[in-house]
Amino acid sequence: MTSNNYESLNLTQKVSEKDSFTEERYKQFYQFFPKTASTALDIGCNTGRGGRVLKQQDSNIEIFGLDCVQSRLDRLSKDIYKSGIYGLSTDIPCEDNSFDVVVAGELIEHLYPADVDKTLTEIFRVLKLNGKLLLTTPNPLDIKKQIQGRTVLGGAHLSQHFPDALALKLRMFGFSSVRIFGSGKVSRYLGYHFPFQRIYGSYLATGTKF
């Protein structure tokens, strides 16, 4: 799919600019940042609400935002983002070994399955050695969804990702120390480590390039 097609599709999903959990999601991301991290790529940065949270946690981090919607990149604060990059996660216009951390909040479900594989390959490429990937995505096993007969798929959601399958996929693409944590609004009350993962509407997957 071209950037224009992805841009048109994402423009229909205005809720992403108002997601009430965005700030908490990026605070969760920051808890998993390597202590020596100095550069971060925010894939699907939208209008930069998440980057603002990261900058509040560490004002010295250089944050780069990647998005396929130019009008959102135009709204990024230059005080927070060193650069806004127009493009797709399947072909990140950055050099190899560029970033200590790549974050992708609620992104991969907006990609077709074939583009998920391309995206993980690109993320691995642009991460530095010992760099870390942090991504969240809706949990298809969420018991609330299943009781209500709902699915992750539909609208701008083009794929769904089961936690065990995504963990295996990350290992297949070369990531080590792959772990899965709970995320989403339930984590406000139960934290990230509750053993019954089906209670979480979203989950966090982490992996290291090593």
PDB file of N, CA and C in Angstrom, residues 68-118:
ATOM      1  N   CYS A  68       2.523   8.984   8.586  1.00  0.00           N
ATOM      2  CA  CYS A  68       2.141   9.018   7.169  1.00  0.00           C
ATOM      3  C   CYS A  68       1.102  10.096   6.888  1.00  0.00           C
ATOM      4  N   VAL A  69       0.767  10.887   7.919  1.00  0.00           N
ATOM      5  CA  VAL A  69      -0.203  11.969   7.761  1.00  0.00           C
ATOM      6  C   VAL A  69       0.539  13.293   7.928  1.00  0.00           C
ATOM      7  N   GLN A  70       0.758  13.999   6.831  1.00  0.00           N
ATOM      8  CA  GLN A  70       1.558  15.214   6.862  1.00  0.00           C
ATOM      9  C   GLN A  70       0.947  16.290   7.748  1.00  0.00           C
ATOM     10  N   SER A  71      -0.372  16.396   7.750  1.00  0.00           N
ATOM     11  CA  SER A  71      -1.018  17.449   8.543  1.00  0.00           C
ATOM     12  C   SER A  71      -0.779  17.253  10.039  1.00  0.00           C
ATOM     13  N   ARG A  72      -0.572  16.016  10.467  1.00  0.00           N
ATOM     14  CA  ARG A  72      -0.254  15.769  11.873  1.00  0.00           C
ATOM     15  C   ARG A  72       1.193  16.137  12.164  1.00  0.00           C
ATOM     16  N   LEU A  73       2.079  15.798  11.245  1.00  0.00           N
ATOM     17  CA  LEU A  73       3.480  16.172  11.421  1.00  0.00           C
ATOM     18  C   LEU A  73       3.643  17.686  11.492  1.00  0.00           C
ATOM     19  N   ASP A  74       2.818  18.404  10.745  1.00  0.00           N
ATOM     20  CA  ASP A  74       2.893  19.866  10.741  1.00  0.00           C
ATOM     21  C   ASP A  74       2.574  20.460  12.108  1.00  0.00           C
ATOM     22  N   ARG A  75       1.908  19.688  12.953  1.00  0.00           N
ATOM     23  CA  ARG A  75       1.507  20.180  14.270  1.00  0.00           C
ATOM     24  C   ARG A  75       2.487  19.797  15.375  1.00  0.00           C
ATOM     25  N   LEU A  76       3.548  19.079  15.029  1.00  0.00           N
ATOM     26  CA  LEU A  76       4.527  18.685  16.045  1.00  0.00           C
ATOM     27  C   LEU A  76       5.247  19.916  16.594  1.00  0.00           C
ATOM     28  N   SER A  77       5.471  19.906  17.894  1.00  0.00           N
ATOM     29  CA  SER A  77       6.222  20.988  18.523  1.00  0.00           C
ATOM     30  C   SER A  77       7.709  20.813  18.250  1.00  0.00           C
ATOM     31  N   LYS A  78       8.340  21.852  17.746  1.00  0.00           N
ATOM     32  CA  LYS A  78       9.781  21.803  17.494  1.00  0.00           C
ATOM     33  C   LYS A  78      10.576  21.810  18.785  1.00  0.00           C
ATOM     34  N   ASP A  79       9.942  22.163  19.891  1.00  0.00           N
ATOM     35  CA  ASP A  79      10.610  22.096  21.188  1.00  0.00           C
ATOM     36  C   ASP A  79      10.684  20.660  21.708  1.00  0.00           C
ATOM     37  N   ILE A  80       9.866  19.781  21.131  1.00  0.00           N
ATOM     38  CA  ILE A  80       9.808  18.393  21.594  1.00  0.00           C
ATOM     39  C   ILE A  80      10.427  17.442  20.584  1.00  0.00           C
ATOM     40  N   TYR A  81      10.085  17.617  19.322  1.00  0.00           N
ATOM     41  CA  TYR A  81      10.579  16.728  18.273  1.00  0.00           C
ATOM     42  C   TYR A  81      11.721  17.384  17.511  1.00  0.00           C
ATOM     43  N   LYS A  82      12.834  16.685  17.443  1.00  0.00           N
ATOM     44  CA  LYS A  82      13.973  17.195  16.679  1.00  0.00           C
ATOM     45  C   LYS A  82      13.636  17.237  15.201  1.00  0.00           C
ATOM     46  N   SER A  83      12.795  16.270  14.751  1.00  0.00           N
ATOM     47  CA  SER A  83      12.416  16.226  13.344  1.00  0.00           C
ATOM     48  C   SER A  83      11.122  15.451  13.191  1.00  0.00           C
ATOM     49  N   GLY A  84      10.282  15.899  12.257  1.00  0.00           N
ATOM     50  CA  GLY A  84       9.096  15.155  11.861  1.00  0.00           C
ATOM     51  C   GLY A  84       9.336  14.544  10.491  1.00  0.00           C
ATOM     52  N   ILE A  85       9.176  13.239  10.383  1.00  0.00           N
ATOM     53  CA  ILE A  85       9.542  12.515   9.160  1.00  0.00           C
ATOM     54  C   ILE A  85       8.283  11.964   8.509  1.00  0.00           C
ATOM     55  N   TYR A  86       8.035  12.372   7.270  1.00  0.00           N
ATOM     56  CA  TYR A  86       6.879  11.875   6.532  1.00  0.00           C
ATOM     57  C   TYR A  86       7.259  10.585   5.826  1.00  0.00           C
ATOM     58  N   GLY A  87       6.509   9.521   6.096  1.00  0.00           N
ATOM     59  CA  GLY A  87       6.821   8.254   5.449  1.00  0.00           C
ATOM     60  C   GLY A  87       6.088   7.110   6.108  1.00  0.00           C
ATOM     61  N   LEU A  88       6.431   5.908   5.664  1.00  0.00           N
ATOM     62  CA  LEU A  88       5.797   4.695   6.163  1.00  0.00           C
ATOM     63  C   LEU A  88       6.781   3.888   7.002  1.00  0.00           C
ATOM     64  N   SER A  89       6.233   3.119   7.925  1.00  0.00           N
ATOM     65  CA  SER A  89       7.071   2.259   8.757  1.00  0.00           C
ATOM     66  C   SER A  89       7.675   1.111   7.957  1.00  0.00           C
ATOM     67  N   THR A  90       7.158   0.849   6.767  1.00  0.00           N
ATOM     68  CA  THR A  90       7.692  -0.215   5.914  1.00  0.00           C
ATOM     69  C   THR A  90       8.950   0.205   5.166  1.00  0.00           C
ATOM     70  N   ASP A  91       9.254   1.475   5.187  1.00  0.00           N
ATOM     71  CA  ASP A  91      10.433   1.997   4.489  1.00  0.00           C
ATOM     72  C   ASP A  91      10.882   3.258   5.208  1.00  0.00           C
ATOM     73  N   ILE A  92      11.414   3.095   6.403  1.00  0.00           N
ATOM     74  CA  ILE A  92      11.760   4.226   7.255  1.00  0.00           C
ATOM     75  C   ILE A  92      12.925   4.992   6.650  1.00  0.00           C
ATOM     76  N   PRO A  93      12.750   6.275   6.348  1.00  0.00           N
ATOM     77  CA  PRO A  93      13.809   7.048   5.684  1.00  0.00           C
ATOM     78  C   PRO A  93      14.886   7.521   6.663  1.00  0.00           C
ATOM     79  N   CYS A  94      15.498   6.553   7.340  1.00  0.00           N
ATOM     80  CA  CYS A  94      16.577   6.838   8.288  1.00  0.00           C
ATOM     81  C   CYS A  94      17.683   5.812   8.084  1.00  0.00           C
ATOM     82  N   GLU A  95      18.891   6.183   8.490  1.00  0.00           N
ATOM     83  CA  GLU A  95      20.037   5.300   8.308  1.00  0.00           C
ATOM     84  C   GLU A  95      20.004   4.136   9.287  1.00  0.00           C
ATOM     85  N   ASP A  96      20.757   3.087   8.964  1.00  0.00           N
ATOM     86  CA  ASP A  96      20.903   1.951   9.867  1.00  0.00           C
ATOM     87  C   ASP A  96      21.449   2.430  11.213  1.00  0.00           C
ATOM     88  N   ASN A  97      21.064   1.714  12.275  1.00  0.00           N
ATOM     89  CA  ASN A  97      21.657   1.943  13.605  1.00  0.00           C
ATOM     90  C   ASN A  97      21.543   3.395  14.057  1.00  0.00           C
ATOM     91  N   SER A  98      20.334   3.959  13.932  1.00  0.00           N
ATOM     92  CA  SER A  98      20.145   5.387  14.224  1.00  0.00           C
ATOM     93  C   SER A  98      19.596   5.674  15.617  1.00  0.00           C
ATOM     94  N   PHE A  99      18.856   4.730  16.226  1.00  0.00           N
ATOM     95  CA  PHE A  99      18.095   5.062  17.430  1.00  0.00           C
ATOM     96  C   PHE A  99      18.336   4.067  18.562  1.00  0.00           C
ATOM     97  N   ASP A 100      18.296   4.602  19.781  1.00  0.00           N
ATOM     98  CA  ASP A 100      18.391   3.762  20.976  1.00  0.00           C
ATOM     99  C   ASP A 100      17.062   3.086  21.294  1.00  0.00           C
ATOM    100  N   VAL A 101      15.971   3.752  20.957  1.00  0.00           N
ATOM    101  CA  VAL A 101      14.634   3.228  21.242  1.00  0.00           C
ATOM    102  C   VAL A 101      13.721   3.540  20.066  1.00  0.00           C
ATOM    103  N   VAL A 102      12.859   2.579  19.743  1.00  0.00           N
ATOM    104  CA  VAL A 102      11.755   2.831  18.819  1.00  0.00           C
ATOM    105  C   VAL A 102      10.462   2.516  19.560  1.00  0.00           C
ATOM    106  N   VAL A 103       9.551   3.485  19.591  1.00  0.00           N
ATOM    107  CA  VAL A 103       8.242   3.257  20.199  1.00  0.00           C
ATOM    108  C   VAL A 103       7.179   3.300  19.111  1.00  0.00           C
ATOM    109  N   ALA A 104       6.185   2.430  19.263  1.00  0.00           N
ATOM    110  CA  ALA A 104       5.096   2.351  18.291  1.00  0.00           C
ATOM    111  C   ALA A 104       3.810   2.065  19.064  1.00  0.00           C
ATOM    112  N   GLY A 105       3.124   3.110  19.437  1.00  0.00           N
ATOM    113  CA  GLY A 105       1.910   2.977  20.234  1.00  0.00           C
ATOM    114  C   GLY A 105       0.680   2.765  19.372  1.00  0.00           C
ATOM    115  N   GLU A 106       0.029   1.598  19.515  1.00  0.00           N
ATOM    116  CA  GLU A 106      -1.206   1.278  18.786  1.00  0.00           C
ATOM    117  C   GLU A 106      -1.009   1.531  17.292  1.00  0.00           C
ATOM    118  N   LEU A 107       0.031   0.944  16.735  1.00  0.00           N
ATOM    119  CA  LEU A 107       0.383   1.164  15.331  1.00  0.00           C
ATOM    120  C   LEU A 107       0.132  -0.049  14.450  1.00  0.00           C
ATOM    121  N   ILE A 108       0.652  -1.216  14.853  1.00  0.00           N
ATOM    122  CA  ILE A 108       0.732  -2.319  13.889  1.00  0.00           C
ATOM    123  C   ILE A 108      -0.634  -2.850  13.468  1.00  0.00           C
ATOM    124  N   GLU A 109      -1.659  -2.630  14.285  1.00  0.00           N
ATOM    125  CA  GLU A 109      -2.998  -3.062  13.869  1.00  0.00           C
ATOM    126  C   GLU A 109      -3.533  -2.223  12.710  1.00  0.00           C
ATOM    127  N   HIS A 110      -2.887  -1.102  12.427  1.00  0.00           N
ATOM    128  CA  HIS A 110      -3.265  -0.249  11.293  1.00  0.00           C
ATOM    129  C   HIS A 110      -2.541  -0.635  10.010  1.00  0.00           C
ATOM    130  N   LEU A 111      -1.769  -1.724  10.061  1.00  0.00           N
ATOM    131  CA  LEU A 111      -1.011  -2.195   8.906  1.00  0.00           C
ATOM    132  C   LEU A 111      -1.592  -3.509   8.396  1.00  0.00           C
ATOM    133  N   TYR A 112      -1.503  -3.708   7.083  1.00  0.00           N
ATOM    134  CA  TYR A 112      -1.823  -5.022   6.540  1.00  0.00           C
ATOM    135  C   TYR A 112      -0.777  -6.016   7.029  1.00  0.00           C
ATOM    136  N   PRO A 113      -1.150  -7.301   7.191  1.00  0.00           N
ATOM    137  CA  PRO A 113      -0.203  -8.278   7.740  1.00  0.00           C
ATOM    138  C   PRO A 113       1.155  -8.290   7.052  1.00  0.00           C
ATOM    139  N   ALA A 114       1.194  -8.232   5.732  1.00  0.00           N
ATOM    140  CA  ALA A 114       2.482  -8.244   5.027  1.00  0.00           C
ATOM    141  C   ALA A 114       3.327  -7.036   5.388  1.00  0.00           C
ATOM    142  N   ASP A 115       2.691  -5.915   5.682  1.00  0.00           N
ATOM    143  CA  ASP A 115       3.429  -4.708   6.035  1.00  0.00           C
ATOM    144  C   ASP A 115       3.919  -4.734   7.480  1.00  0.00           C
ATOM    145  N   VAL A 116       3.294  -5.569   8.317  1.00  0.00           N
ATOM    146  CA  VAL A 116       3.810  -5.746   9.683  1.00  0.00           C
ATOM    147  C   VAL A 116       5.211  -6.342   9.627  1.00  0.00           C
ATOM    148  N   ASP A 117       5.391  -7.356   8.810  1.00  0.00           N
ATOM    149  CA  ASP A 117       6.707  -7.982   8.679  1.00  0.00           C
ATOM    150  C   ASP A 117       7.741  -6.984   8.166  1.00  0.00           C
ATOM    151  N   LYS A 118       7.367  -6.201   7.169  1.00  0.00           N
ATOM    152  CA  LYS A 118       8.280  -5.191   6.636  1.00  0.00           C
ATOM    153  C   LYS A 118       8.628  -4.159   7.713  1.00  0.00           C
TER     154      LYS A 118
END
